Amino acid sequence: MKIVKKILNFIMIVISIILYITSAFIFNKKYFILFTIIITSIFLWNTYIKIKTLNYLSNNMSKLLRCISVTFNLTSLVILLVFSYSVITYKGDMLTDFFEMGLLLQIEKDDYYDKMNEKNYENIRIIYNKDIEPTIPLIEKYIEEINTKSNTLLGINTSDKLTIQIDYDEEVFFMRTMLLTGNEDYNIGGYYYEKSNTIYLYTNNPIRDILMNMPQVNISEGNISITDNNFKDNLFHEYTHYVIDSLIDDNKIDNEAVPLWFKEGICDYITGENIFFDGELEYISLKNLETYEDWNKEKGNIKANIYEQSKFAVLKVVNEKGEKILKEMILSCKNKDFKTIIKEYMNCSFEEFENNLQLDIKQGKFKDIIEENKEDMYTNTKIKCLEDYIKYDENNIGAYEFLGTLYESKKENLKVINLFKYATQKNPKEYILWHRLGLAYEDIGESTLAKESFDKAKLLKKENI
């Protein structure tokens, strides 16, 4: 009878453990909490019985083994409780994340991070390829600006450690994007992944993408696509997502309580993205832009522009009630639905707000957000980055051209001449560099030297045809 009882007890424990482990990977944590209580009770009861019968043992060896068994039970119980706490407080679906991790290992090849460098700036870890090294000072300037802008608007000093990873492999970037976000759009320059507090960006040309801040050109399977935004805008947009997410987490607000259109609108508003909205484009109801599922359904709709529409919705709020109201509206999501929040803050129903918004867009009441030209504040940093970049890559023609343009903007003619004299020495067969040298000489009135350079450029151009 005792043997049968022990067998049944063992089977019950094994089944409980299996159900406990299985329930850990179920999104609904109620079942996991239930099995945690059951298996904890079993451990406590088993430990209690062993301690209670300890004094009845006469053999010292038996007592020692019983003590070891009790210690093992208590240690296991502590591990169990720590693991249970981690699972209960874990955000998301552990099973999905487990498989995602496995797939990520397949996408990110073994030596992928071997080609990456790492730098800490303030509370941010920047991971990047060595080709980007000379542009890091400018990226740090960008981070400083968006941190100030977002914190001023939303009134939050983020404390969570953030990682900014700048991918160099196009396939890795887009495969990971599809895996983590479900977004199959190749016209994307970056995204924020909240589970790992990471902003992923991509560049295949640091000079054009980061220093010149031009929209990225992606080529996939023979198709050419140009991203809507540049590197700086992508960084600003995704960094604002990080700040909004931190505000929501710090105040224990349900992330889904804040509509996605409102988050995206704030990100575009802070970024100051300046894209013209055609009043004839299809208007998508904000009710259909509240979740990621909703957003992804409408994102590919070429008849609409949901990013601009969301920005205009936020801009309407700001124009009528001021910037500070944005943070208050997010905080109100803790115990109110967004329709009620709109009614309280905008003094109209959600339906009226939408109707007015749609009418304003059609009538062109919203003007583009045009900030003061802040490129001048970055000029000196860009010059330093380009000077360093040329030391790294003496054959990058674009780097010489852009650096020369920046020197010209500062009326530093002598530096322009010295730059292109150096460039033509390192790249004597590049006609465009000789042409730029001729223009530099022409600017200071050296017509003879200018003609020599122009003639050299013409000769090389003919040879290249």
mmCIF file of C-alpha atoms in Angstrom, residues 92-303:
data_model
loop_
_atom_site.group_PDB
_atom_site.id
_atom_site.type_symbol
_atom_site.label_atom_id
_atom_site.label_comp_id
_atom_site.label_asym_id
_atom_site.label_seq_id
_atom_site.Cartn_x
_atom_site.Cartn_y
_atom_site.Cartn_z
ATOM 1 C CA GLY A 92 4.641 39.084 -23.751
ATOM 2 C CA ASP A 93 4.373 35.483 -24.833
ATOM 3 C CA MET A 94 7.356 33.418 -23.660
ATOM 4 C CA LEU A 95 6.762 30.635 -26.182
ATOM 5 C CA THR A 96 6.694 33.069 -29.103
ATOM 6 C CA ASP A 97 9.741 34.872 -27.798
ATOM 7 C CA PHE A 98 11.562 31.585 -27.322
ATOM 8 C CA PHE A 99 11.049 30.658 -30.976
ATOM 9 C CA GLU A 100 11.900 34.210 -32.046
ATOM 10 C CA MET A 101 15.218 33.916 -30.241
ATOM 11 C CA GLY A 102 15.963 30.675 -32.046
ATOM 12 C CA LEU A 103 15.125 32.191 -35.428
ATOM 13 C CA LEU A 104 17.220 35.277 -34.651
ATOM 14 C CA LEU A 105 20.226 33.042 -34.111
ATOM 15 C CA GLN A 106 19.611 31.654 -37.596
ATOM 16 C CA ILE A 107 19.248 35.130 -39.155
ATOM 17 C CA GLU A 108 22.204 36.742 -37.410
ATOM 18 C CA LYS A 109 25.102 34.657 -38.634
ATOM 19 C CA ASP A 110 27.814 33.446 -36.248
ATOM 20 C CA ASP A 111 30.276 36.167 -37.177
ATOM 21 C CA TYR A 112 27.721 38.968 -37.571
ATOM 22 C CA TYR A 113 28.589 40.720 -34.318
ATOM 23 C CA ASP A 114 32.301 40.052 -34.788
ATOM 24 C CA LYS A 115 32.225 42.869 -37.340
ATOM 25 C CA MET A 116 30.501 45.219 -34.900
ATOM 26 C CA ASN A 117 31.950 47.759 -32.485
ATOM 27 C CA GLU A 118 30.265 49.042 -29.352
ATOM 28 C CA LYS A 119 30.224 52.404 -27.607
ATOM 29 C CA ASN A 120 28.343 53.760 -24.604
ATOM 30 C CA TYR A 121 26.951 57.275 -24.807
ATOM 31 C CA GLU A 122 25.108 58.544 -21.736
ATOM 32 C CA ASN A 123 22.591 55.765 -20.981
ATOM 33 C CA ILE A 124 22.732 54.347 -24.493
ATOM 34 C CA ARG A 125 24.694 51.493 -26.000
ATOM 35 C CA ILE A 126 25.477 52.022 -29.675
ATOM 36 C CA ILE A 127 26.358 48.934 -31.753
ATOM 37 C CA TYR A 128 27.736 49.621 -35.206
ATOM 38 C CA ASN A 129 29.952 48.413 -38.029
ATOM 39 C CA LYS A 130 33.488 49.835 -38.293
ATOM 40 C CA ASP A 131 32.508 51.738 -41.473
ATOM 41 C CA ILE A 132 30.252 53.934 -39.339
ATOM 42 C CA GLU A 133 32.949 54.776 -36.753
ATOM 43 C CA PRO A 134 33.771 58.249 -38.183
ATOM 44 C CA THR A 135 30.072 59.244 -38.112
ATOM 45 C CA ILE A 136 29.492 58.410 -34.415
ATOM 46 C CA PRO A 137 30.051 62.033 -33.190
ATOM 47 C CA LEU A 138 27.179 63.185 -35.420
ATOM 48 C CA ILE A 139 24.923 60.349 -34.228
ATOM 49 C CA GLU A 140 25.656 61.413 -30.646
ATOM 50 C CA LYS A 141 24.608 64.985 -31.543
ATOM 51 C CA TYR A 142 21.366 63.640 -32.991
ATOM 52 C CA ILE A 143 20.711 61.625 -29.806
ATOM 53 C CA GLU A 144 21.358 64.687 -27.662
ATOM 54 C CA GLU A 145 18.842 66.744 -29.648
ATOM 55 C CA ILE A 146 16.022 64.187 -29.753
ATOM 56 C CA ASN A 147 16.528 63.358 -26.069
ATOM 57 C CA THR A 148 16.085 67.039 -25.210
ATOM 58 C CA LYS A 149 13.069 67.451 -27.499
ATOM 59 C CA SER A 150 11.200 64.345 -26.378
ATOM 60 C CA ASN A 151 11.930 64.847 -22.689
ATOM 61 C CA THR A 152 10.861 68.488 -22.866
ATOM 62 C CA LEU A 153 7.570 67.557 -24.533
ATOM 63 C CA LEU A 154 6.746 64.465 -22.489
ATOM 64 C CA GLY A 155 8.524 65.464 -19.278
ATOM 65 C CA ILE A 156 10.314 62.192 -18.652
ATOM 66 C CA ASN A 157 13.946 61.363 -18.029
ATOM 67 C CA THR A 158 14.338 57.831 -19.309
ATOM 68 C CA SER A 159 16.278 55.510 -17.025
ATOM 69 C CA ASP A 160 15.937 52.231 -18.937
ATOM 70 C CA LYS A 161 19.058 51.156 -20.780
ATOM 71 C CA LEU A 162 18.576 51.665 -24.505
ATOM 72 C CA THR A 163 20.467 49.974 -27.328
ATOM 73 C CA ILE A 164 20.788 51.505 -30.781
ATOM 74 C CA GLN A 165 21.988 48.940 -33.308
ATOM 75 C CA ILE A 166 22.941 50.094 -36.800
ATOM 76 C CA ASP A 167 22.882 47.077 -39.098
ATOM 77 C CA TYR A 168 25.225 46.803 -42.065
ATOM 78 C CA ASP A 169 23.657 43.692 -43.633
ATOM 79 C CA GLU A 170 20.454 44.461 -45.532
ATOM 80 C CA GLU A 171 19.196 40.864 -45.456
ATOM 81 C CA VAL A 172 19.693 40.548 -41.690
ATOM 82 C CA PHE A 173 17.929 43.873 -41.058
ATOM 83 C CA PHE A 174 14.853 43.103 -43.147
ATOM 84 C CA MET A 175 14.575 39.448 -42.083
ATOM 85 C CA ARG A 176 14.711 40.507 -38.427
ATOM 86 C CA THR A 177 12.160 43.253 -39.139
ATOM 87 C CA MET A 178 9.713 40.701 -40.547
ATOM 88 C CA LEU A 179 10.318 38.320 -37.639
ATOM 89 C CA LEU A 180 9.969 40.830 -34.797
ATOM 90 C CA THR A 181 7.342 43.199 -36.219
ATOM 91 C CA GLY A 182 5.556 41.209 -38.905
ATOM 92 C CA ASN A 183 6.274 44.100 -41.257
ATOM 93 C CA GLU A 184 7.148 42.900 -44.755
ATOM 94 C CA ASP A 185 7.661 46.413 -46.115
ATOM 95 C CA TYR A 186 11.147 46.936 -47.539
ATOM 96 C CA ASN A 187 10.495 50.673 -47.457
ATOM 97 C CA ILE A 188 11.516 50.916 -43.811
ATOM 98 C CA GLY A 189 14.596 52.504 -42.285
ATOM 99 C CA GLY A 190 14.229 51.574 -38.627
ATOM 100 C CA TYR A 191 12.018 50.287 -35.814
ATOM 101 C CA TYR A 192 11.908 50.132 -32.017
ATOM 102 C CA TYR A 193 11.602 46.685 -30.418
ATOM 103 C CA GLU A 194 10.270 47.281 -26.917
ATOM 104 C CA LYS A 195 10.941 43.788 -25.514
ATOM 105 C CA SER A 196 14.698 44.296 -25.772
ATOM 106 C CA ASN A 197 14.643 48.117 -25.578
ATOM 107 C CA THR A 198 16.457 48.266 -28.903
ATOM 108 C CA ILE A 199 16.246 50.639 -31.851
ATOM 109 C CA TYR A 200 17.314 48.917 -35.068
ATOM 110 C CA LEU A 201 18.497 51.117 -37.943
ATOM 111 C CA TYR A 202 20.147 50.282 -41.234
ATOM 112 C CA THR A 203 22.638 51.989 -43.503
ATOM 113 C CA ASN A 204 24.512 50.760 -46.546
ATOM 114 C CA ASN A 205 26.210 54.100 -47.188
ATOM 115 C CA PRO A 206 27.248 56.105 -44.074
ATOM 116 C CA ILE A 207 28.200 59.182 -46.093
ATOM 117 C CA ARG A 208 24.891 59.445 -47.943
ATOM 118 C CA ASP A 209 22.609 58.090 -45.214
ATOM 119 C CA ILE A 210 24.088 59.587 -42.028
ATOM 120 C CA LEU A 211 26.233 62.583 -42.984
ATOM 121 C CA MET A 212 24.267 63.799 -46.011
ATOM 122 C CA ASN A 213 21.028 62.629 -44.365
ATOM 123 C CA MET A 214 19.429 61.537 -47.625
ATOM 124 C CA PRO A 215 16.549 59.037 -47.976
ATOM 125 C CA GLN A 216 17.933 55.512 -48.173
ATOM 126 C CA VAL A 217 17.891 53.526 -51.392
ATOM 127 C CA ASN A 218 17.274 49.780 -50.955
ATOM 128 C CA ILE A 219 17.678 47.186 -53.696
ATOM 129 C CA SER A 220 16.024 43.797 -53.165
ATOM 130 C CA GLU A 221 15.582 41.096 -55.818
ATOM 131 C CA GLY A 222 16.027 43.663 -58.569
ATOM 132 C CA ASN A 223 13.485 46.075 -57.063
ATOM 133 C CA ILE A 224 14.574 49.555 -56.027
ATOM 134 C CA SER A 225 12.795 51.294 -53.148
ATOM 135 C CA ILE A 226 13.449 54.651 -51.521
ATOM 136 C CA THR A 227 12.543 55.030 -47.845
ATOM 137 C CA ASP A 228 10.183 57.842 -46.899
ATOM 138 C CA ASN A 229 12.568 59.275 -44.330
ATOM 139 C CA ASN A 230 16.265 59.784 -43.763
ATOM 140 C CA PHE A 231 18.528 58.370 -41.061
ATOM 141 C CA LYS A 232 18.029 61.303 -38.676
ATOM 142 C CA ASP A 233 14.231 61.199 -38.994
ATOM 143 C CA ASN A 234 14.212 57.431 -38.455
ATOM 144 C CA LEU A 235 16.359 57.798 -35.325
ATOM 145 C CA PHE A 236 14.177 60.621 -33.960
ATOM 146 C CA HIS A 237 10.947 58.737 -34.681
ATOM 147 C CA GLU A 238 12.051 55.470 -33.072
ATOM 148 C CA TYR A 239 13.689 57.217 -30.100
ATOM 149 C CA THR A 240 10.358 58.939 -29.396
ATOM 150 C CA HIS A 241 8.685 55.512 -29.404
ATOM 151 C CA TYR A 242 11.205 54.494 -26.740
ATOM 152 C CA VAL A 243 10.377 57.580 -24.618
ATOM 153 C CA ILE A 244 6.602 57.057 -24.963
ATOM 154 C CA ASP A 245 7.007 53.379 -24.048
ATOM 155 C CA SER A 246 9.050 54.350 -20.966
ATOM 156 C CA LEU A 247 6.353 56.837 -19.904
ATOM 157 C CA ILE A 248 3.683 54.150 -20.259
ATOM 158 C CA ASP A 249 5.705 51.517 -18.367
ATOM 159 C CA ASP A 250 6.776 53.866 -15.563
ATOM 160 C CA ASN A 251 3.145 54.744 -14.891
ATOM 161 C CA LYS A 252 1.928 51.139 -15.214
ATOM 162 C CA ILE A 253 -0.431 51.926 -18.085
ATOM 163 C CA ASP A 254 -1.693 49.209 -20.397
ATOM 164 C CA ASN A 255 0.237 49.750 -23.645
ATOM 165 C CA GLU A 256 -2.808 48.925 -25.741
ATOM 166 C CA ALA A 257 -4.854 51.598 -23.931
ATOM 167 C CA VAL A 258 -2.909 54.262 -25.849
ATOM 168 C CA PRO A 259 -4.015 54.112 -29.522
ATOM 169 C CA LEU A 260 -1.208 53.469 -31.971
ATOM 170 C CA TRP A 261 -2.241 56.406 -34.175
ATOM 171 C CA PHE A 262 -1.673 58.715 -31.194
ATOM 172 C CA LYS A 263 1.811 57.288 -30.547
ATOM 173 C CA GLU A 264 2.796 57.462 -34.224
ATOM 174 C CA GLY A 265 1.412 60.972 -34.492
ATOM 175 C CA ILE A 266 3.494 62.153 -31.533
ATOM 176 C CA CYS A 267 6.609 60.521 -32.996
ATOM 177 C CA ASP A 268 6.140 62.295 -36.331
ATOM 178 C CA TYR A 269 5.252 65.557 -34.592
ATOM 179 C CA ILE A 270 8.425 65.544 -32.476
ATOM 180 C CA THR A 271 10.512 64.440 -35.433
ATOM 181 C CA GLY A 272 9.147 67.334 -37.458
ATOM 182 C CA GLU A 273 8.879 65.165 -40.549
ATOM 183 C CA ASN A 274 7.872 67.437 -43.375
ATOM 184 C CA ILE A 275 5.843 65.369 -45.864
ATOM 185 C CA PHE A 276 3.101 67.028 -47.887
ATOM 186 C CA PHE A 277 -0.324 65.482 -47.370
ATOM 187 C CA ASP A 278 -2.645 65.360 -50.350
ATOM 188 C CA GLY A 279 -6.154 66.320 -49.232
ATOM 189 C CA GLU A 280 -7.546 63.977 -51.871
ATOM 190 C CA LEU A 281 -5.974 60.925 -50.248
ATOM 191 C CA GLU A 282 -8.290 58.438 -48.596
ATOM 192 C CA TYR A 283 -9.025 59.160 -44.933
ATOM 193 C CA ILE A 284 -8.809 56.143 -42.622
ATOM 194 C CA SER A 285 -10.889 56.299 -39.458
ATOM 195 C CA LEU A 286 -8.724 56.575 -36.346
ATOM 196 C CA LYS A 287 -10.800 53.738 -34.889
ATOM 197 C CA ASN A 288 -9.129 51.510 -37.489
ATOM 198 C CA LEU A 289 -5.623 52.623 -36.504
ATOM 199 C CA GLU A 290 -5.582 51.736 -32.810
ATOM 200 C CA THR A 291 -3.579 48.484 -32.779
ATOM 201 C CA TYR A 292 -0.557 47.066 -34.618
ATOM 202 C CA GLU A 293 -2.875 44.678 -36.446
ATOM 203 C CA ASP A 294 -5.012 47.614 -37.592
ATOM 204 C CA TRP A 295 -1.940 49.607 -38.596
ATOM 205 C CA ASN A 296 -0.356 46.830 -40.650
ATOM 206 C CA LYS A 297 -3.635 46.308 -42.523
ATOM 207 C CA GLU A 298 -3.727 49.928 -43.639
ATOM 208 C CA LYS A 299 -0.007 50.569 -43.993
ATOM 209 C CA GLY A 300 0.129 49.186 -47.504
ATOM 210 C CA ASN A 301 -2.858 51.263 -48.626
ATOM 211 C CA ILE A 302 -1.365 53.506 -51.317
ATOM 212 C CA LYS A 303 -4.555 55.575 -51.389
#
